[in-house]
mmCIF file of C-alpha atoms in Angstrom:
data_model
loop_
_atom_site.group_PDB
_atom_site.id
_atom_site.type_symbol
_atom_site.label_atom_id
_atom_site.label_comp_id
_atom_site.label_asym_id
_atom_site.label_seq_id
_atom_site.Cartn_x
_atom_site.Cartn_y
_atom_site.Cartn_z
ATOM 1 C CA PRO A 1 0.000 0.000 0.000
ATOM 2 C CA VAL A 2 1.014 3.595 -0.654
ATOM 3 C CA THR A 3 1.999 5.589 2.410
ATOM 4 C CA GLY A 4 2.862 9.243 2.818
ATOM 5 C CA ALA A 5 1.452 12.715 2.458
ATOM 6 C CA ILE A 6 0.047 12.531 -1.058
ATOM 7 C CA GLU A 7 -3.481 12.601 -2.368
ATOM 8 C CA VAL A 8 -4.221 10.256 -5.257
ATOM 9 C CA VAL A 9 -6.838 11.690 -7.614
ATOM 10 C CA HIS A 10 -8.600 9.929 -10.483
ATOM 11 C CA GLY A 11 -9.056 12.650 -13.047
ATOM 12 C CA ASP A 12 -7.446 15.122 -15.405
ATOM 13 C CA VAL A 13 -4.445 17.025 -14.033
ATOM 14 C CA TRP A 14 -4.939 19.807 -16.601
ATOM 15 C CA THR A 15 -8.487 20.495 -15.390
ATOM 16 C CA ALA A 16 -7.205 20.878 -11.821
ATOM 17 C CA PHE A 17 -4.246 22.984 -13.005
ATOM 18 C CA ASP A 18 -6.467 25.341 -15.007
ATOM 19 C CA ALA A 19 -8.905 25.677 -12.082
ATOM 20 C CA ASP A 20 -6.234 26.695 -9.547
ATOM 21 C CA PRO A 21 -4.031 29.629 -10.644
ATOM 22 C CA LYS A 22 -1.742 29.174 -7.608
ATOM 23 C CA ALA A 23 -0.994 25.487 -8.210
ATOM 24 C CA LEU A 24 2.283 24.269 -9.709
ATOM 25 C CA LEU A 25 2.547 21.269 -12.016
ATOM 26 C CA LEU A 26 5.491 18.841 -11.994
ATOM 27 C CA HIS A 27 6.276 16.394 -14.772
ATOM 28 C CA GLY A 28 9.164 14.022 -15.322
ATOM 29 C CA VAL A 29 11.587 13.941 -18.225
ATOM 30 C CA THR A 30 14.357 11.591 -19.319
ATOM 31 C CA TYR A 31 17.988 12.663 -18.938
ATOM 32 C CA GLY A 32 19.625 13.834 -22.157
ATOM 33 C CA GLN A 33 16.694 13.092 -24.450
ATOM 34 C CA PRO A 34 15.743 15.926 -26.820
ATOM 35 C CA ALA A 35 12.347 14.474 -27.772
ATOM 36 C CA ALA A 36 9.434 15.007 -25.426
ATOM 37 C CA GLN A 37 7.372 11.848 -24.997
ATOM 38 C CA GLY A 38 4.458 10.847 -22.798
ATOM 39 C CA PHE A 39 3.186 13.574 -20.487
ATOM 40 C CA ALA A 40 6.159 15.816 -21.357
ATOM 41 C CA ALA A 41 4.873 15.948 -24.954
ATOM 42 C CA THR A 42 1.532 17.224 -23.639
ATOM 43 C CA VAL A 43 3.360 19.919 -21.658
ATOM 44 C CA LEU A 44 5.230 20.950 -24.798
ATOM 45 C CA GLN A 45 1.936 21.253 -26.699
ATOM 46 C CA ARG A 46 0.326 23.342 -23.941
ATOM 47 C CA VAL A 47 3.243 25.596 -23.025
ATOM 48 C CA GLY A 48 5.088 25.906 -26.305
ATOM 49 C CA PRO A 49 8.760 26.043 -27.256
ATOM 50 C CA GLN A 50 9.985 27.310 -23.867
ATOM 51 C CA ALA A 51 9.175 23.868 -22.419
ATOM 52 C CA ARG A 52 11.748 22.168 -24.646
ATOM 53 C CA LEU A 53 14.450 20.076 -23.052
ATOM 54 C CA ALA A 54 16.979 22.910 -23.365
ATOM 55 C CA HIS A 55 15.224 24.457 -20.369
ATOM 56 C CA VAL A 56 15.316 21.263 -18.346
ATOM 57 C CA PRO A 57 18.158 20.666 -15.882
ATOM 58 C CA ALA A 58 21.068 18.609 -17.147
ATOM 59 C CA LEU A 59 21.471 16.277 -14.188
ATOM 60 C CA PRO A 60 19.197 13.461 -13.018
ATOM 61 C CA GLY A 61 17.253 14.390 -9.882
ATOM 62 C CA GLU A 62 17.209 18.127 -10.597
ATOM 63 C CA VAL A 63 14.136 20.311 -11.157
ATOM 64 C CA ALA A 64 13.762 23.315 -13.471
ATOM 65 C CA VAL A 65 11.023 25.868 -14.018
ATOM 66 C CA VAL A 66 9.893 25.629 -17.650
ATOM 67 C CA SER A 67 7.081 28.175 -17.364
ATOM 68 C CA SER A 68 5.698 30.330 -14.587
ATOM 69 C CA ARG A 69 3.769 27.389 -13.108
ATOM 70 C CA ILE A 70 5.269 24.250 -14.652
ATOM 71 C CA LEU A 71 8.288 22.372 -13.294
ATOM 72 C CA ALA A 72 10.231 19.601 -15.022
ATOM 73 C CA GLY A 73 12.294 17.079 -13.122
ATOM 74 C CA VAL A 74 14.796 14.620 -14.563
ATOM 75 C CA SER A 75 13.290 11.455 -13.108
ATOM 76 C CA GLN A 76 14.725 8.908 -15.520
ATOM 77 C CA ARG A 77 18.358 8.313 -16.576
ATOM 78 C CA ASN A 78 17.500 6.854 -19.976
ATOM 79 C CA TYR A 79 14.577 5.340 -21.824
ATOM 80 C CA GLY A 80 13.614 2.156 -20.105
ATOM 81 C CA LYS A 81 12.623 1.735 -16.504
ATOM 82 C CA ALA A 82 12.271 4.830 -14.318
ATOM 83 C CA ASP A 83 14.405 5.243 -11.196
ATOM 84 C CA ALA A 84 12.362 5.438 -7.977
ATOM 85 C CA ARG A 85 15.200 7.241 -6.160
ATOM 86 C CA LEU A 86 15.278 9.960 -8.827
ATOM 87 C CA ILE A 87 11.499 10.352 -8.640
ATOM 88 C CA GLU A 88 11.766 10.753 -4.875
ATOM 89 C CA GLU A 89 14.498 13.415 -5.246
ATOM 90 C CA VAL A 90 12.597 15.298 -7.967
ATOM 91 C CA VAL A 91 9.442 15.387 -5.838
ATOM 92 C CA LYS A 92 11.417 16.562 -2.800
ATOM 93 C CA ARG A 93 12.955 19.424 -4.803
ATOM 94 C CA ALA A 94 9.643 20.345 -6.433
ATOM 95 C CA CYS A 95 7.994 20.503 -2.994
ATOM 96 C CA ALA A 96 10.698 22.965 -1.912
ATOM 97 C CA VAL A 97 9.951 25.145 -4.960
ATOM 98 C CA ALA A 98 6.207 24.954 -4.239
ATOM 99 C CA ARG A 99 6.796 25.935 -0.616
ATOM 100 C CA HIS A 100 9.071 28.836 -1.615
ATOM 101 C CA ARG A 101 6.523 30.114 -4.144
ATOM 102 C CA LYS A 102 3.655 29.671 -1.661
ATOM 103 C CA ALA A 103 1.808 27.458 -4.134
ATOM 104 C CA SER A 104 -1.651 26.231 -3.222
ATOM 105 C CA ALA A 105 -0.755 22.691 -4.362
ATOM 106 C CA LEU A 106 1.769 20.635 -6.311
ATOM 107 C CA LEU A 107 0.027 18.613 -9.031
ATOM 108 C CA MET A 108 1.558 15.834 -11.100
ATOM 109 C CA PRO A 109 0.801 12.742 -13.123
ATOM 110 C CA CYS A 110 1.968 9.439 -11.642
ATOM 111 C CA ILE A 111 5.616 10.057 -12.591
ATOM 112 C CA GLY A 112 7.368 6.852 -13.631
ATOM 113 C CA ALA A 113 4.237 4.756 -14.166
ATOM 114 C CA GLY A 114 3.806 5.604 -17.847
ATOM 115 C CA LEU A 115 6.795 5.371 -20.156
ATOM 116 C CA GLY A 116 8.987 4.742 -17.086
ATOM 117 C CA ARG A 117 7.366 1.311 -16.683
ATOM 118 C CA LEU A 118 7.270 1.315 -12.884
ATOM 119 C CA SER A 119 4.206 -0.238 -11.346
ATOM 120 C CA GLN A 120 1.715 2.382 -10.272
ATOM 121 C CA GLU A 121 2.263 1.387 -6.640
ATOM 122 C CA ASP A 122 6.062 1.711 -6.891
ATOM 123 C CA ALA A 123 5.758 5.118 -8.576
ATOM 124 C CA LEU A 124 3.249 6.365 -5.982
ATOM 125 C CA ASN A 125 5.478 5.158 -3.135
ATOM 126 C CA ALA A 126 8.481 6.996 -4.614
ATOM 127 C CA ILE A 127 6.389 10.166 -4.914
ATOM 128 C CA ALA A 128 5.149 9.748 -1.335
ATOM 129 C CA ARG A 129 8.706 9.323 0.000
ATOM 130 C CA GLY A 130 9.662 12.595 -1.676
ATOM 131 C CA ALA A 131 6.632 14.395 -0.265
ATOM 132 C CA VAL A 132 7.452 14.012 3.429
ATOM 133 C CA ASP A 133 7.337 17.031 5.743
ATOM 134 C CA VAL A 134 5.675 19.317 3.205
ATOM 135 C CA ASP A 135 3.071 21.932 3.955
ATOM 136 C CA VAL A 136 1.876 22.082 0.349
ATOM 137 C CA PRO A 137 -0.746 19.530 -0.758
ATOM 138 C CA VAL A 138 0.723 17.028 -3.235
ATOM 139 C CA ARG A 139 -1.855 15.591 -5.633
ATOM 140 C CA VAL A 140 -1.032 12.739 -8.010
ATOM 141 C CA PHE A 141 -3.445 12.304 -10.896
ATOM 142 C CA LEU A 142 -4.246 8.925 -12.403
ATOM 143 C CA LEU A 143 -6.050 9.073 -15.730
ATOM 144 C CA VAL A 144 -6.800 5.373 -15.760
ATOM 145 C CA ASP A 145 -6.200 2.404 -13.515
ATOM 146 C CA MET A 146 -3.029 1.163 -15.121
ATOM 147 C CA PRO A 147 -2.152 -2.514 -14.961
ATOM 148 C CA PRO A 148 1.041 -3.356 -13.050
ATOM 149 C CA THR A 149 4.106 -3.046 -15.272
ATOM 150 C CA GLY A 150 6.895 -3.895 -12.818
ATOM 151 C CA ASP A 151 8.928 -7.057 -13.167
#
């Protein structure tokens, strides 16, 4: 079971993001990959060219601001299976940004459970470990109940 200070929401993260002008959105990207895939491709479509990987931090585990309310974290070293420790670090850093900016909430998809091929439970647990001791609500959005993909 998932433990920690996160709220799991079944719904559309963009609807929640658009409805709350003080919320920040975090998404994961793959280290060193110029092409946006998965949720990052959706961010690129919504935000435009400034969300390209050139604006994303170079090192795994780091977080960058790609627009006034959207953060990108390098949560995967290469295409393949996501790294739960990197997800945890990215969430921890994004929570610090949200706290500093006095955000109403930190919203995100289930980072690592899509193209990162972690099971939904493993990805949620990594997010929860990164969201300890935060005073900003952390909401993880699940669009569908994904089948387990872990090995």
